Amino acid sequence: MNELSPLHLLLQTAVAFASTIAFAVIFHTPRRELLYTGLTGGAGWLVYLLSMGLGGGVVAASFLATLALTALSRMFSFARKAPVTVFLICGIFPLVPGAGIYYTGYYFFMGSNAQALDKGLETIKIAVAIALGIGFVLSLPQVLFSFKRKGR
């Protein structure tokens, strides 16, 4: 299957949407916000897939996806009158490099120090890209993410 085929994008985004909601349920996110947490996680993963499909590396794709999902989290925060962390913490779930952490430990304990170092550095780069993306968007003024309603 082509990496950027519509079916591939749809399936991967749907799984990210569902897994984000499952993560939100485990962490007792209010029920009324579950759909929006799923949308945040799905949108972030879609941006990640598109970035990877267009030739971006895993670090750059993680950074761009984090920018998108953090901006969406801020928009939902304002529109839903809920803390931004409700959407951000759940939405970031698909991007967290859990497999990278696992394989770093695996290679280390199996004695493959070069592979452990390589995977560990990549994992740290991804984590830094995610932190920078969150920091950048959260440092922008709130007015960029709020929508003025007419008549108020």
Backbone as numpy.savetxt, mean C-alpha at the origin, in Angstrom:
# Nx Ny Nz CAx CAy CAz Cx Cy Cz
-0.08 -15.62 -18.88 -0.93 -14.44 -18.88 -0.03 -13.20 -18.88
-0.38 -12.23 -19.71 0.37 -10.99 -19.80 0.28 -10.24 -18.47
1.40 -9.70 -18.00 1.44 -9.03 -16.70 0.49 -7.84 -16.60
0.24 -7.14 -17.71 -0.65 -5.99 -17.67 -2.01 -6.28 -18.30
-2.36 -7.55 -18.43 -3.66 -7.87 -19.00 -4.76 -7.39 -18.05
-5.88 -6.95 -18.59 -6.96 -6.47 -17.71 -7.43 -7.52 -16.70
-7.46 -8.78 -17.11 -7.88 -9.84 -16.18 -6.90 -9.97 -15.02
-5.61 -9.93 -15.35 -4.58 -10.01 -14.31 -4.70 -8.83 -13.34
-4.85 -7.64 -13.85 -4.98 -6.45 -13.00 -6.23 -6.54 -12.13
-7.33 -6.98 -12.73 -8.59 -7.09 -11.99 -8.49 -8.12 -10.86
-7.95 -9.29 -11.16 -7.83 -10.34 -10.15 -6.90 -9.93 -9.01
-5.76 -9.38 -9.35 -4.81 -8.97 -8.32 -5.38 -7.84 -7.45
-6.06 -6.89 -8.09 -6.67 -5.79 -7.34 -7.79 -6.30 -6.43
-8.58 -7.25 -6.93 -9.66 -7.82 -6.13 -9.11 -8.56 -4.91
-8.02 -9.28 -5.08 -7.41 -9.99 -3.95 -6.85 -8.99 -2.94
-6.21 -7.92 -3.42 -5.70 -6.89 -2.51 -6.85 -6.22 -1.76
-7.95 -5.96 -2.46 -9.14 -5.36 -1.85 -9.65 -6.26 -0.72
-9.83 -7.55 -1.03 -10.37 -8.50 -0.04 -9.41 -8.71 1.13
-8.12 -8.82 0.84 -7.15 -9.05 1.92 -7.04 -7.83 2.83
-7.19 -6.64 2.25 -7.15 -5.44 3.07 -8.35 -5.38 4.00
-9.51 -5.76 3.49 -10.70 -5.79 4.34 -10.53 -6.84 5.45
-9.98 -8.00 5.10 -9.75 -9.04 6.11 -8.81 -8.54 7.20
-7.76 -7.85 6.79 -6.82 -7.26 7.75 -7.53 -6.24 8.63
-8.39 -5.43 8.02 -9.14 -4.41 8.77 -10.08 -5.06 9.79
-10.71 -6.17 9.42 -11.61 -6.87 10.34 -10.82 -7.41 11.54
-9.66 -7.99 11.27 -8.83 -8.54 12.35 -8.45 -7.46 13.35
-8.23 -6.25 12.85 -7.81 -5.15 13.72 -8.96 -4.25 14.14
-10.17 -4.78 14.07 -11.38 -4.13 14.61 -11.62 -2.74 14.05
-11.41 -2.58 12.76 -11.77 -1.33 12.09 -13.30 -1.21 12.12
-13.83 -0.02 12.34 -15.30 0.11 12.33 -15.91 -0.42 11.04
-17.03 -1.12 11.17 -17.66 -1.77 10.01 -17.97 -0.79 8.88
-18.37 0.41 9.24 -18.76 1.38 8.21 -17.56 1.82 7.35
-16.34 1.53 7.80 -15.15 1.94 7.06 -14.49 0.79 6.28
-15.02 -0.41 6.38 -14.37 -1.56 5.75 -14.26 -1.42 4.23
-15.33 -0.99 3.58 -15.30 -0.82 2.12 -14.19 0.16 1.72
-14.04 1.22 2.47 -13.06 2.25 2.13 -11.64 1.80 2.41
-11.45 0.99 3.42 -10.11 0.43 3.64 -9.76 -0.50 2.48
-10.73 -1.29 2.02 -10.50 -2.17 0.88 -10.17 -1.39 -0.39
-10.89 -0.30 -0.61 -10.62 0.53 -1.78 -9.21 1.12 -1.71
-8.80 1.51 -0.53 -7.46 2.07 -0.37 -6.39 1.02 -0.68
-6.52 -0.16 -0.11 -5.55 -1.22 -0.38 -5.55 -1.67 -1.83
-6.75 -1.79 -2.42 -6.84 -2.19 -3.82 -6.24 -1.15 -4.75
-6.50 0.12 -4.48 -5.95 1.19 -5.32 -4.42 1.23 -5.23
-3.90 1.08 -4.02 -2.45 1.07 -3.86 -1.81 -0.08 -4.61
-2.43 -1.25 -4.53 -1.88 -2.42 -5.23 -1.99 -2.26 -6.74
-3.05 -1.65 -7.23 -3.19 -1.41 -8.66 -2.09 -0.48 -9.17
-1.80 0.57 -8.42 -0.71 1.47 -8.80 0.62 0.72 -8.79
0.82 -0.13 -7.80 2.03 -0.94 -7.73 2.16 -1.83 -8.97
1.09 -2.52 -9.33 1.13 -3.40 -10.50 1.40 -2.64 -11.79
0.74 -1.50 -11.94 0.95 -0.69 -13.15 2.39 -0.17 -13.21
2.92 0.24 -12.09 4.31 0.72 -12.05 5.28 -0.39 -12.40
5.06 -1.56 -11.85 5.93 -2.70 -12.16 5.80 -3.10 -13.63
4.57 -3.09 -14.15 4.34 -3.46 -15.54 4.93 -2.50 -16.53
5.09 -1.26 -16.12 5.66 -0.24 -17.00 7.16 -0.12 -16.84
7.76 -1.07 -16.14 9.22 -1.13 -16.07 9.84 -0.53 -14.82
9.03 -0.10 -13.87 9.58 0.43 -12.63 10.09 -0.69 -11.75
11.07 -0.41 -10.95 11.58 -1.40 -10.01 10.64 -1.53 -8.83
10.89 -2.50 -8.00 10.03 -2.78 -6.87 10.04 -1.63 -5.86
11.17 -0.96 -5.70 11.26 0.15 -4.75 10.47 1.35 -5.27
10.66 1.70 -6.53 9.93 2.83 -7.12 8.43 2.54 -7.15
8.06 1.32 -7.48 6.64 0.95 -7.52 6.02 1.05 -6.13
6.76 0.63 -5.11 6.27 0.73 -3.73 6.09 2.19 -3.33
7.03 3.05 -3.73 6.93 4.47 -3.41 5.71 5.10 -4.08
5.52 4.84 -5.38 4.39 5.42 -6.10 3.06 4.90 -5.55
3.00 3.63 -5.24 1.77 3.06 -4.68 1.47 3.67 -3.31
2.51 3.89 -2.53 2.31 4.50 -1.22 1.82 5.94 -1.35
2.35 6.68 -2.32 1.85 8.03 -2.56 0.35 8.01 -2.85
-0.05 7.09 -3.73 -1.46 7.01 -4.13 -2.36 6.61 -2.96
-1.98 5.59 -2.24 -2.86 5.12 -1.17 -2.87 6.07 0.02
-1.80 6.78 0.26 -1.80 7.76 1.34 -2.68 8.95 0.98
-2.62 9.39 -0.28 -3.50 10.48 -0.73 -4.96 10.04 -0.62
-5.26 8.83 -1.05 -6.63 8.32 -0.96 -7.06 8.20 0.50
-6.16 7.78 1.37 -6.47 7.69 2.80 -6.82 9.06 3.37
-6.10 10.07 2.95 -6.40 11.42 3.44 -7.75 11.91 2.92
-8.06 11.58 1.67 -9.36 11.97 1.12 -10.49 11.27 1.86
-10.35 9.97 2.08 -11.38 9.22 2.81 -11.48 9.73 4.25
-10.37 10.08 4.84 -10.38 10.58 6.20 -11.25 11.83 6.32
-11.10 12.72 5.38 -11.90 13.94 5.40 -13.36 13.64 5.09
-13.58 12.86 4.03 -14.96 12.58 3.59 -15.73 11.75 4.61
-15.07 10.83 5.29 -15.73 9.93 6.23 -15.63 10.40 7.68
-14.92 11.50 7.90 -14.73 12.03 9.25 -14.16 10.96 10.20
-13.09 10.35 9.75 -12.41 9.31 10.51 -10.91 9.59 10.49
-10.17 9.06 11.42 -8.71 9.27 11.41 -8.07 8.67 10.15
-7.06 9.33 9.64 -6.39 8.86 8.44 -5.76 7.48 8.66
-5.36 7.19 9.89 -4.72 5.91 10.17 -5.65 4.72 9.96
-6.96 4.94 10.07 -7.92 3.85 9.82 -7.72 3.31 8.41
-7.55 4.20 7.44 -7.42 3.81 6.05 -5.97 3.50 5.68
-5.06 4.26 6.24 -3.65 4.13 5.88 -3.04 2.82 6.37
-3.24 2.49 7.63 -2.63 1.28 8.19 -3.17 0.03 7.48
-4.48 0.00 7.26 -5.06 -1.15 6.56 -4.66 -1.16 5.09
-4.66 0.00 4.46 -4.37 0.08 3.03 -2.93 -0.25 2.68
-2.02 -0.04 3.62 -0.60 -0.30 3.34 -0.29 -1.80 3.41
-1.21 -2.57 3.96 -0.99 -4.01 4.17 -0.48 -4.75 2.92
-1.07 -4.57 1.72 -0.56 -5.32 0.57 0.87 -4.95 0.16
1.34 -3.78 0.54 2.67 -3.33 0.11 3.80 -3.70 1.07
3.45 -4.07 2.30 4.48 -4.37 3.29 5.31 -5.57 2.82
6.63 -5.44 2.85 7.50 -6.49 2.29 7.70 -7.68 3.23
6.61 -8.33 3.61 6.70 -9.47 4.52 7.50 -10.63 3.96
7.33 -10.90 2.66 8.09 -11.99 2.05 9.58 -11.68 2.05
9.92 -10.41 1.85 11.33 -10.02 1.87 11.96 -10.26 3.23
11.20 -9.96 4.28 11.69 -10.20 5.64 11.86 -11.70 5.87
10.88 -12.47 5.43 10.94 -13.92 5.59 12.17 -14.50 4.88
12.35 -14.13 3.60 13.45 -14.69 2.83 14.81 -14.22 3.33
14.87 -13.02 3.88 16.12 -12.57 4.49 16.51 -13.51 5.63
15.56 -13.79 6.50 15.83 -14.72 7.60 16.12 -16.13 7.11
15.36 -16.57 6.11 15.56 -17.92 5.57 16.97 -18.09 5.02
17.39 -17.16 4.17 18.74 -17.25 3.58 19.82 -17.15 4.65
19.58 -16.30 5.65 20.54 -16.16 6.73 20.73 -17.47 7.48
19.63 -18.11 7.86 19.72 -19.35 8.62 20.16 -20.54 7.79
20.01 -20.42 6.47 20.47 -21.50 5.59 21.94 -21.31 5.21
22.56 -20.24 5.68 23.98 -20.01 5.43 24.27 -19.30 4.13
23.26 -18.79 3.44 23.47 -18.06 2.18 23.55 -16.57 2.49
24.67 -16.17 3.03 24.81 -14.80 3.52 24.68 -13.76 2.40
25.20 -14.06 1.22 25.11 -13.10 0.11 23.65 -12.88 -0.29
22.88 -13.97 -0.37 21.46 -13.85 -0.71 20.70 -13.14 0.41
21.05 -13.43 1.65 20.40 -12.78 2.78 20.65 -11.28 2.76
21.88 -10.89 2.48 22.22 -9.48 2.41 21.49 -8.80 1.27
21.46 -9.45 0.13 20.77 -8.89 -1.04 19.28 -8.69 -0.77
18.63 -9.70 -0.25 17.19 -9.62 0.05 16.93 -8.64 1.18
17.80 -8.62 2.18 17.65 -7.70 3.30 17.75 -6.24 2.87
18.72 -5.93 2.02 18.87 -4.56 1.53 17.67 -4.14 0.68
17.19 -5.04 -0.15 16.00 -4.73 -0.95 14.80 -4.46 -0.05
14.64 -5.26 0.99 13.53 -5.10 1.93 13.62 -3.75 2.66
14.82 -3.38 3.06 15.01 -2.09 3.73 14.70 -0.94 2.78
15.12 -1.06 1.52 14.81 -0.02 0.53 13.31 0.14 0.35
12.59 -0.97 0.30 11.13 -0.92 0.15 10.51 -0.25 1.37
10.96 -0.63 2.56 10.42 -0.04 3.79 10.68 1.47 3.83
11.86 1.89 3.42 12.19 3.32 3.39 11.32 4.04 2.35
11.12 3.41 1.19 10.27 4.02 0.16 8.84 4.20 0.67
8.33 3.22 1.40 6.98 3.32 1.97 6.94 4.45 3.00
7.94 4.51 3.87 7.97 5.56 4.90 8.08 6.95 4.26
8.90 7.10 3.25 9.04 8.40 2.58 7.75 8.80 1.87
7.09 7.83 1.23 5.83 8.12 0.56 4.76 8.59 1.53
4.66 7.92 2.66 3.69 8.33 3.69 4.05 9.71 4.22
5.31 9.91 4.55 5.74 11.20 5.10 5.51 12.34 4.14
5.77 12.11 2.86 5.58 13.17 1.88 4.11 13.59 1.79
3.22 12.62 1.63 1.80 12.96 1.46 1.21 13.52 2.75
1.60 13.00 3.90 1.07 13.52 5.16 1.58 14.92 5.47
2.68 15.33 4.84 3.20 16.68 5.07 2.51 17.73 4.20
1.72 17.30 3.24 1.01 18.25 2.38 -0.17 18.85 3.14
-0.57 20.09 2.80 -1.69 20.72 3.52 -3.00 19.97 3.32
-3.84 19.95 4.35 -5.11 19.23 4.32 -6.04 19.74 3.23
-5.93 21.02 2.89 -6.83 21.61 1.90 -6.74 20.88 0.55
-5.62 20.26 0.26 -5.48 19.51 -1.00 -6.33 18.25 -1.03
-6.76 17.78 0.13 -7.49 16.52 0.22 -8.94 16.70 0.65
-9.34 17.92 0.89 -10.72 18.17 1.32 -11.51 18.73 0.15
-12.79 18.48 0.19 -13.67 18.94 -0.87 -14.68 19.90 -0.27
-14.66 21.13 -0.73 -15.61 22.12 -0.23 -16.98 21.82 -0.83
-17.99 21.85 0.03 -19.35 21.61 -0.42 -20.03 22.96 -0.62
-20.80 23.07 -1.70 -21.51 24.32 -1.97 -22.62 24.51 -0.95
-22.82 25.77 -0.57 -23.89 26.09 0.36 -23.51 25.97 1.82
-22.25 25.78 2.10 -21.82 25.66 3.51 -20.91 26.78 3.87
